[in-house]
Amino acid sequence: GLIDSRRTSLGASMRLDLSQVTKATVNLKFSRFDDDVPLSKSRDTISLDTGLSHDLTTGTLTGKLSAAKTEDGTQLGFSIGRTFDLPAGSLTTSLGLTRAASGGTNLTGSLGYMHELPNGQISAQLRRGVQAGSDDTDRLITALSLGYSQSLSQISSLSLDLSYAESTVTATDSTVRNTSFGATYSHALTEDWGLNLGYRQRIRDADGTGKADSNSVFLSLSRDFTFRP
């Protein structure tokens, strides 16, 4: 819906080098969500994430614990992951469990692959996780994304992306399905200025409201700035 909302966040993070190959991270975050729905109150969330990573000869082994206290309850999560270094790319995997604030435990995880080409890159990712939606309610997200980029010359490149995602509210099981396709042509006008021209199509199919789609063409200029002390 066309409803204004605001999210204000404050966070702090710390990294501990336990050894040359093992690192621990701690992240603490507070956020407040407000919207313009009549009689709606502010919703506060306090979250704590802890992670551990260990470098191996062929990649990295990771583990993560998370807890978040919300207005709907407490969300808990655990995951373990592994990154494999390949001759021309990488493979990333993770598997875990998440207990939503509204109740119920969901299996979560991800699988990502990246392959370097002589003048480009191919990437693919499949993920499933629980996260807060635009209305601050817990949603189970299942998403697949594909990407391709290719250098056409020393100053120009072409990129394509395709994605599909299902977002289900954990408390009501209502689902929204989003499909997106985009193509972007980038051209370096100078060392600092760039030109981007592209096309994007979006399709949205939601339980109860039906399907909608949009097509857009965009043209943009970009400028890089470098600061030296």
PDB file of C-alpha atoms in Angstrom:
ATOM      1  CA  GLY A   1       0.000   0.000   0.000  1.00  0.00           C
ATOM      2  CA  LEU A   2       0.935   3.673  -0.388  1.00  0.00           C
ATOM      3  CA  ILE A   3       1.633   4.249   3.305  1.00  0.00           C
ATOM      4  CA  ASP A   4       4.615   6.285   4.513  1.00  0.00           C
ATOM      5  CA  SER A   5       6.869   4.539   7.023  1.00  0.00           C
ATOM      6  CA  ARG A   6      10.126   5.360   8.785  1.00  0.00           C
ATOM      7  CA  ARG A   7      12.803   3.195  10.400  1.00  0.00           C
ATOM      8  CA  THR A   8      15.466   4.702  12.675  1.00  0.00           C
ATOM      9  CA  SER A   9      18.427   2.490  13.602  1.00  0.00           C
ATOM     10  CA  LEU A  10      21.460   2.682  15.854  1.00  0.00           C
ATOM     11  CA  GLY A  11      24.066  -0.060  15.974  1.00  0.00           C
ATOM     12  CA  ALA A  12      27.541  -0.997  17.168  1.00  0.00           C
ATOM     13  CA  SER A  13      29.840  -3.803  16.057  1.00  0.00           C
ATOM     14  CA  MET A  14      33.071  -5.364  17.293  1.00  0.00           C
ATOM     15  CA  ARG A  15      35.529  -7.800  15.742  1.00  0.00           C
ATOM     16  CA  LEU A  16      37.926  -9.984  17.703  1.00  0.00           C
ATOM     17  CA  ASP A  17      40.920 -11.654  16.054  1.00  0.00           C
ATOM     18  CA  LEU A  18      41.229 -14.839  18.099  1.00  0.00           C
ATOM     19  CA  SER A  19      44.094 -16.027  15.900  1.00  0.00           C
ATOM     20  CA  GLN A  20      45.479 -15.406  12.438  1.00  0.00           C
ATOM     21  CA  VAL A  21      42.761 -17.619  10.935  1.00  0.00           C
ATOM     22  CA  THR A  22      39.878 -17.320  13.421  1.00  0.00           C
ATOM     23  CA  LYS A  23      37.748 -14.211  13.936  1.00  0.00           C
ATOM     24  CA  ALA A  24      34.674 -13.433  16.041  1.00  0.00           C
ATOM     25  CA  THR A  25      32.129 -10.641  15.507  1.00  0.00           C
ATOM     26  CA  VAL A  26      29.472  -9.134  17.771  1.00  0.00           C
ATOM     27  CA  ASN A  27      26.757  -6.796  16.441  1.00  0.00           C
ATOM     28  CA  LEU A  28      24.209  -4.969  18.605  1.00  0.00           C
ATOM     29  CA  LYS A  29      21.397  -2.954  16.998  1.00  0.00           C
ATOM     30  CA  PHE A  30      18.333  -0.981  18.043  1.00  0.00           C
ATOM     31  CA  SER A  31      15.649   0.117  15.562  1.00  0.00           C
ATOM     32  CA  ARG A  32      12.298   1.920  15.785  1.00  0.00           C
ATOM     33  CA  PHE A  33       9.598   1.546  13.122  1.00  0.00           C
ATOM     34  CA  ASP A  34       6.810   4.101  12.611  1.00  0.00           C
ATOM     35  CA  ASP A  35       4.135   4.377   9.935  1.00  0.00           C
ATOM     36  CA  ASP A  36       1.177   6.612   9.120  1.00  0.00           C
ATOM     37  CA  VAL A  37      -1.515   4.009   9.809  1.00  0.00           C
ATOM     38  CA  PRO A  38      -4.101   5.583  12.183  1.00  0.00           C
ATOM     39  CA  LEU A  39      -3.628   4.582  15.857  1.00  0.00           C
ATOM     40  CA  SER A  40      -0.458   2.665  14.990  1.00  0.00           C
ATOM     41  CA  LYS A  41       2.242   2.722  17.683  1.00  0.00           C
ATOM     42  CA  SER A  42       6.016   2.707  17.338  1.00  0.00           C
ATOM     43  CA  ARG A  43       7.574  -0.744  17.121  1.00  0.00           C
ATOM     44  CA  ASP A  44      11.016  -1.260  18.706  1.00  0.00           C
ATOM     45  CA  THR A  45      13.465  -4.059  17.950  1.00  0.00           C
ATOM     46  CA  ILE A  46      16.698  -4.925  19.781  1.00  0.00           C
ATOM     47  CA  SER A  47      18.922  -7.506  18.067  1.00  0.00           C
ATOM     48  CA  LEU A  48      22.216  -9.211  18.909  1.00  0.00           C
ATOM     49  CA  ASP A  49      24.238 -11.188  16.360  1.00  0.00           C
ATOM     50  CA  THR A  50      27.407 -13.159  17.073  1.00  0.00           C
ATOM     51  CA  GLY A  51      29.535 -14.805  14.408  1.00  0.00           C
ATOM     52  CA  LEU A  52      32.645 -16.955  14.167  1.00  0.00           C
ATOM     53  CA  SER A  53      34.750 -17.547  11.060  1.00  0.00           C
ATOM     54  CA  HIS A  54      37.724 -19.835  10.516  1.00  0.00           C
ATOM     55  CA  ASP A  55      39.921 -19.648   7.406  1.00  0.00           C
ATOM     56  CA  LEU A  56      40.788 -22.954   5.755  1.00  0.00           C
ATOM     57  CA  THR A  57      43.161 -23.709   2.904  1.00  0.00           C
ATOM     58  CA  THR A  58      40.252 -23.950   0.459  1.00  0.00           C
ATOM     59  CA  GLY A  59      37.787 -21.429   1.899  1.00  0.00           C
ATOM     60  CA  THR A  60      36.116 -20.345   5.122  1.00  0.00           C
ATOM     61  CA  LEU A  61      33.959 -22.044   7.771  1.00  0.00           C
ATOM     62  CA  THR A  62      31.394 -19.784   9.509  1.00  0.00           C
ATOM     63  CA  GLY A  63      28.844 -19.987  12.303  1.00  0.00           C
ATOM     64  CA  LYS A  64      26.243 -17.482  13.492  1.00  0.00           C
ATOM     65  CA  LEU A  65      23.884 -17.065  16.447  1.00  0.00           C
ATOM     66  CA  SER A  66      21.237 -14.324  16.515  1.00  0.00           C
ATOM     67  CA  ALA A  67      18.494 -13.087  18.803  1.00  0.00           C
ATOM     68  CA  ALA A  68      16.024 -10.237  18.294  1.00  0.00           C
ATOM     69  CA  LYS A  69      13.396  -8.948  20.719  1.00  0.00           C
ATOM     70  CA  THR A  70      10.435  -7.399  18.870  1.00  0.00           C
ATOM     71  CA  GLU A  71       6.926  -6.239  19.710  1.00  0.00           C
ATOM     72  CA  ASP A  72       5.639  -9.641  18.505  1.00  0.00           C
ATOM     73  CA  GLY A  73       8.069 -11.736  20.569  1.00  0.00           C
ATOM     74  CA  THR A  74      11.639 -13.012  20.362  1.00  0.00           C
ATOM     75  CA  GLN A  75      13.268 -14.293  17.168  1.00  0.00           C
ATOM     76  CA  LEU A  76      16.138 -16.786  17.478  1.00  0.00           C
ATOM     77  CA  GLY A  77      18.444 -18.048  14.748  1.00  0.00           C
ATOM     78  CA  PHE A  78      21.414 -20.353  14.173  1.00  0.00           C
ATOM     79  CA  SER A  79      23.334 -21.119  11.001  1.00  0.00           C
ATOM     80  CA  ILE A  80      26.567 -22.708   9.864  1.00  0.00           C
ATOM     81  CA  GLY A  81      28.193 -22.051   6.502  1.00  0.00           C
ATOM     82  CA  ARG A  82      31.094 -22.970   4.262  1.00  0.00           C
ATOM     83  CA  THR A  83      32.791 -21.059   1.442  1.00  0.00           C
ATOM     84  CA  PHE A  84      34.801 -22.969  -1.155  1.00  0.00           C
ATOM     85  CA  ASP A  85      37.464 -21.247  -3.266  1.00  0.00           C
ATOM     86  CA  LEU A  86      37.301 -22.601  -6.828  1.00  0.00           C
ATOM     87  CA  PRO A  87      39.849 -22.150  -9.645  1.00  0.00           C
ATOM     88  CA  ALA A  88      37.621 -19.613 -11.436  1.00  0.00           C
ATOM     89  CA  GLY A  89      35.159 -18.523  -8.771  1.00  0.00           C
ATOM     90  CA  SER A  90      33.605 -19.514  -5.459  1.00  0.00           C
ATOM     91  CA  LEU A  91      30.803 -21.588  -3.941  1.00  0.00           C
ATOM     92  CA  THR A  92      29.060 -20.463  -0.730  1.00  0.00           C
ATOM     93  CA  THR A  93      26.660 -22.578   1.327  1.00  0.00           C
ATOM     94  CA  SER A  94      24.821 -22.168   4.633  1.00  0.00           C
ATOM     95  CA  LEU A  95      22.176 -24.048   6.594  1.00  0.00           C
ATOM     96  CA  GLY A  96      20.306 -23.062   9.743  1.00  0.00           C
ATOM     97  CA  LEU A  97      17.110 -22.783  11.755  1.00  0.00           C
ATOM     98  CA  THR A  98      15.140 -19.659  12.670  1.00  0.00           C
ATOM     99  CA  ARG A  99      12.340 -19.351  15.197  1.00  0.00           C
ATOM    100  CA  ALA A 100      10.104 -16.470  14.120  1.00  0.00           C
ATOM    101  CA  ALA A 101       8.901 -13.917  16.665  1.00  0.00           C
ATOM    102  CA  SER A 102       5.311 -14.914  15.939  1.00  0.00           C
ATOM    103  CA  GLY A 103       6.127 -18.585  16.574  1.00  0.00           C
ATOM    104  CA  GLY A 104       7.112 -21.541  14.410  1.00  0.00           C
ATOM    105  CA  THR A 105      10.553 -22.768  13.357  1.00  0.00           C
ATOM    106  CA  ASN A 106      11.730 -22.524   9.751  1.00  0.00           C
ATOM    107  CA  LEU A 107      14.625 -24.138   7.931  1.00  0.00           C
ATOM    108  CA  THR A 108      16.880 -21.468   6.424  1.00  0.00           C
ATOM    109  CA  GLY A 109      19.920 -21.533   4.199  1.00  0.00           C
ATOM    110  CA  SER A 110      21.607 -20.307   1.059  1.00  0.00           C
ATOM    111  CA  LEU A 111      23.569 -21.565  -1.925  1.00  0.00           C
ATOM    112  CA  GLY A 112      25.603 -19.161  -4.025  1.00  0.00           C
ATOM    113  CA  TYR A 113      27.913 -19.637  -7.007  1.00  0.00           C
ATOM    114  CA  MET A 114      30.156 -17.171  -8.817  1.00  0.00           C
ATOM    115  CA  HIS A 115      32.198 -17.917 -11.940  1.00  0.00           C
ATOM    116  CA  GLU A 116      34.723 -15.569 -13.508  1.00  0.00           C
ATOM    117  CA  LEU A 117      34.730 -15.311 -17.305  1.00  0.00           C
ATOM    118  CA  PRO A 118      37.595 -13.934 -19.437  1.00  0.00           C
ATOM    119  CA  ASN A 119      35.739 -10.594 -19.688  1.00  0.00           C
ATOM    120  CA  GLY A 120      32.808 -10.985 -17.335  1.00  0.00           C
ATOM    121  CA  GLN A 121      31.131 -12.843 -14.524  1.00  0.00           C
ATOM    122  CA  ILE A 122      28.194 -15.210 -13.922  1.00  0.00           C
ATOM    123  CA  SER A 123      26.515 -15.490 -10.536  1.00  0.00           C
ATOM    124  CA  ALA A 124      23.588 -17.403  -9.051  1.00  0.00           C
ATOM    125  CA  GLN A 125      22.095 -17.490  -5.564  1.00  0.00           C
ATOM    126  CA  LEU A 126      19.288 -19.386  -3.865  1.00  0.00           C
ATOM    127  CA  ARG A 127      18.372 -18.315  -0.328  1.00  0.00           C
ATOM    128  CA  ARG A 128      15.690 -18.866   2.286  1.00  0.00           C
ATOM    129  CA  GLY A 129      15.460 -16.805   5.468  1.00  0.00           C
ATOM    130  CA  VAL A 130      13.258 -14.932   7.935  1.00  0.00           C
ATOM    131  CA  GLN A 131      13.423 -11.132   7.954  1.00  0.00           C
ATOM    132  CA  ALA A 132      11.267  -8.074   8.687  1.00  0.00           C
ATOM    133  CA  GLY A 133       9.187  -6.784   5.782  1.00  0.00           C
ATOM    134  CA  SER A 134       8.355  -3.196   4.869  1.00  0.00           C
ATOM    135  CA  ASP A 135       5.519  -3.302   7.444  1.00  0.00           C
ATOM    136  CA  ASP A 136       7.857  -4.669  10.168  1.00  0.00           C
ATOM    137  CA  THR A 137       6.211  -8.109  10.245  1.00  0.00           C
ATOM    138  CA  ASP A 138       8.219 -11.350  10.085  1.00  0.00           C
ATOM    139  CA  ARG A 139       8.328 -12.809   6.593  1.00  0.00           C
ATOM    140  CA  LEU A 140       9.761 -16.070   5.272  1.00  0.00           C
ATOM    141  CA  ILE A 141      11.671 -15.145   2.100  1.00  0.00           C
ATOM    142  CA  THR A 142      12.579 -17.682  -0.590  1.00  0.00           C
ATOM    143  CA  ALA A 143      14.501 -16.092  -3.468  1.00  0.00           C
ATOM    144  CA  LEU A 144      16.446 -17.078  -6.569  1.00  0.00           C
ATOM    145  CA  SER A 145      18.649 -14.584  -8.426  1.00  0.00           C
ATOM    146  CA  LEU A 146      20.804 -14.868 -11.542  1.00  0.00           C
ATOM    147  CA  GLY A 147      23.315 -12.333 -12.815  1.00  0.00           C
ATOM    148  CA  TYR A 148      25.569 -11.887 -15.843  1.00  0.00           C
ATOM    149  CA  SER A 149      28.025  -9.108 -16.659  1.00  0.00           C
ATOM    150  CA  GLN A 150      30.244  -8.680 -19.696  1.00  0.00           C
ATOM    151  CA  SER A 151      32.851  -6.090 -20.659  1.00  0.00           C
ATOM    152  CA  LEU A 152      32.180  -4.914 -24.216  1.00  0.00           C
ATOM    153  CA  SER A 153      35.279  -2.743 -24.369  1.00  0.00           C
ATOM    154  CA  GLN A 154      37.672  -0.971 -22.024  1.00  0.00           C
ATOM    155  CA  ILE A 155      35.027   1.703 -21.332  1.00  0.00           C
ATOM    156  CA  SER A 156      31.690  -0.095 -21.704  1.00  0.00           C
ATOM    157  CA  SER A 157      29.902  -3.098 -20.193  1.00  0.00           C
ATOM    158  CA  LEU A 158      26.565  -4.901 -20.210  1.00  0.00           C
ATOM    159  CA  SER A 159      24.843  -6.539 -17.228  1.00  0.00           C
ATOM    160  CA  LEU A 160      21.695  -8.685 -16.974  1.00  0.00           C
ATOM    161  CA  ASP A 161      19.835  -9.816 -13.877  1.00  0.00           C
ATOM    162  CA  LEU A 162      16.817 -12.013 -13.218  1.00  0.00           C
ATOM    163  CA  SER A 163      15.211 -12.670  -9.839  1.00  0.00           C
ATOM    164  CA  TYR A 164      12.182 -14.404  -8.337  1.00  0.00           C
ATOM    165  CA  ALA A 165      11.121 -14.162  -4.691  1.00  0.00           C
ATOM    166  CA  GLU A 166       8.278 -15.430  -2.528  1.00  0.00           C
ATOM    167  CA  SER A 167       7.529 -13.516   0.684  1.00  0.00           C
ATOM    168  CA  THR A 168       5.170 -15.165   3.189  1.00  0.00           C
ATOM    169  CA  VAL A 169       3.983 -13.495   6.394  1.00  0.00           C
ATOM    170  CA  THR A 170       4.724 -16.064   9.121  1.00  0.00           C
ATOM    171  CA  ALA A 171       1.677 -15.105  11.201  1.00  0.00           C
ATOM    172  CA  THR A 172      -0.950 -15.281   8.411  1.00  0.00           C
ATOM    173  CA  ASP A 173       0.668 -17.349   5.584  1.00  0.00           C
ATOM    174  CA  SER A 174      -0.286 -14.671   3.012  1.00  0.00           C
ATOM    175  CA  THR A 175       2.239 -14.682   0.148  1.00  0.00           C
ATOM    176  CA  VAL A 176       3.559 -12.125  -2.321  1.00  0.00           C
ATOM    177  CA  ARG A 177       5.510 -13.279  -5.395  1.00  0.00           C
ATOM    178  CA  ASN A 178       7.857 -10.853  -7.166  1.00  0.00           C
ATOM    179  CA  THR A 179       9.658 -11.365 -10.487  1.00  0.00           C
ATOM    180  CA  SER A 180      12.165  -8.881 -11.872  1.00  0.00           C
ATOM    181  CA  PHE A 181      14.307  -8.664 -15.010  1.00  0.00           C
ATOM    182  CA  GLY A 182      16.789  -5.916 -15.802  1.00  0.00           C
ATOM    183  CA  ALA A 183      19.399  -4.993 -18.400  1.00  0.00           C
ATOM    184  CA  THR A 184      21.916  -2.177 -17.976  1.00  0.00           C
ATOM    185  CA  TYR A 185      24.470  -0.721 -20.392  1.00  0.00           C
ATOM    186  CA  SER A 186      27.288   1.267 -18.733  1.00  0.00           C
ATOM    187  CA  HIS A 187      29.704   3.570 -20.530  1.00  0.00           C
ATOM    188  CA  ALA A 188      32.615   5.520 -19.040  1.00  0.00           C
ATOM    189  CA  LEU A 189      32.497   9.064 -20.418  1.00  0.00           C
ATOM    190  CA  THR A 190      35.675  10.112 -18.581  1.00  0.00           C
ATOM    191  CA  GLU A 191      37.763   8.725 -15.745  1.00  0.00           C
ATOM    192  CA  ASP A 192      35.197   9.999 -13.211  1.00  0.00           C
ATOM    193  CA  TRP A 193      31.924  10.307 -15.154  1.00  0.00           C
ATOM    194  CA  GLY A 194      29.753   7.391 -16.236  1.00  0.00           C
ATOM    195  CA  LEU A 195      26.554   6.898 -18.262  1.00  0.00           C
ATOM    196  CA  ASN A 196      24.016   4.147 -17.467  1.00  0.00           C
ATOM    197  CA  LEU A 197      21.116   3.161 -19.717  1.00  0.00           C
ATOM    198  CA  GLY A 198      18.761   0.335 -18.859  1.00  0.00           C
ATOM    199  CA  TYR A 199      15.396  -1.396 -18.845  1.00  0.00           C
ATOM    200  CA  ARG A 200      13.553  -3.153 -16.012  1.00  0.00           C
ATOM    201  CA  GLN A 201      10.366  -5.199 -15.822  1.00  0.00           C
ATOM    202  CA  ARG A 202       8.652  -6.078 -12.529  1.00  0.00           C
ATOM    203  CA  ILE A 203       5.739  -8.460 -11.928  1.00  0.00           C
ATOM    204  CA  ARG A 204       3.985  -8.701  -8.540  1.00  0.00           C
ATOM    205  CA  ASP A 205       1.402 -11.355  -7.669  1.00  0.00           C
ATOM    206  CA  ALA A 206      -0.114 -11.129  -4.167  1.00  0.00           C
ATOM    207  CA  ASP A 207      -2.698 -13.274  -2.411  1.00  0.00           C
ATOM    208  CA  GLY A 208      -5.963 -11.363  -2.232  1.00  0.00           C
ATOM    209  CA  THR A 209      -4.990  -8.468  -4.523  1.00  0.00           C
ATOM    210  CA  GLY A 210      -3.962 -10.211  -7.757  1.00  0.00           C
ATOM    211  CA  LYS A 211      -1.209  -9.440 -10.267  1.00  0.00           C
ATOM    212  CA  ALA A 212       0.388  -6.172 -11.377  1.00  0.00           C
ATOM    213  CA  ASP A 213       3.353  -5.372 -13.605  1.00  0.00           C
ATOM    214  CA  SER A 214       5.480  -2.379 -14.556  1.00  0.00           C
ATOM    215  CA  ASN A 215       8.050  -1.572 -17.229  1.00  0.00           C
ATOM    216  CA  SER A 216      10.607   1.215 -16.974  1.00  0.00           C
ATOM    217  CA  VAL A 217      13.504   2.652 -18.972  1.00  0.00           C
ATOM    218  CA  PHE A 218      16.126   4.712 -17.176  1.00  0.00           C
ATOM    219  CA  LEU A 219      19.067   6.947 -18.041  1.00  0.00           C
ATOM    220  CA  SER A 220      21.488   8.170 -15.386  1.00  0.00           C
ATOM    221  CA  LEU A 221      24.806   9.941 -14.994  1.00  0.00           C
ATOM    222  CA  SER A 222      27.248   9.004 -12.225  1.00  0.00           C
ATOM    223  CA  ARG A 223      30.314  10.749 -10.816  1.00  0.00           C
ATOM    224  CA  ASP A 224      33.065   9.239  -8.667  1.00  0.00           C
ATOM    225  CA  PHE A 225      34.794  11.364  -6.035  1.00  0.00           C
ATOM    226  CA  THR A 226      38.125  10.558  -4.415  1.00  0.00           C
ATOM    227  CA  PHE A 227      39.287  12.247  -1.196  1.00  0.00           C
ATOM    228  CA  ARG A 228      42.853  12.135   0.047  1.00  0.00           C
ATOM    229  CA  PRO A 229      43.945  13.276   3.518  1.00  0.00           C
TER     230      PRO A 229
END
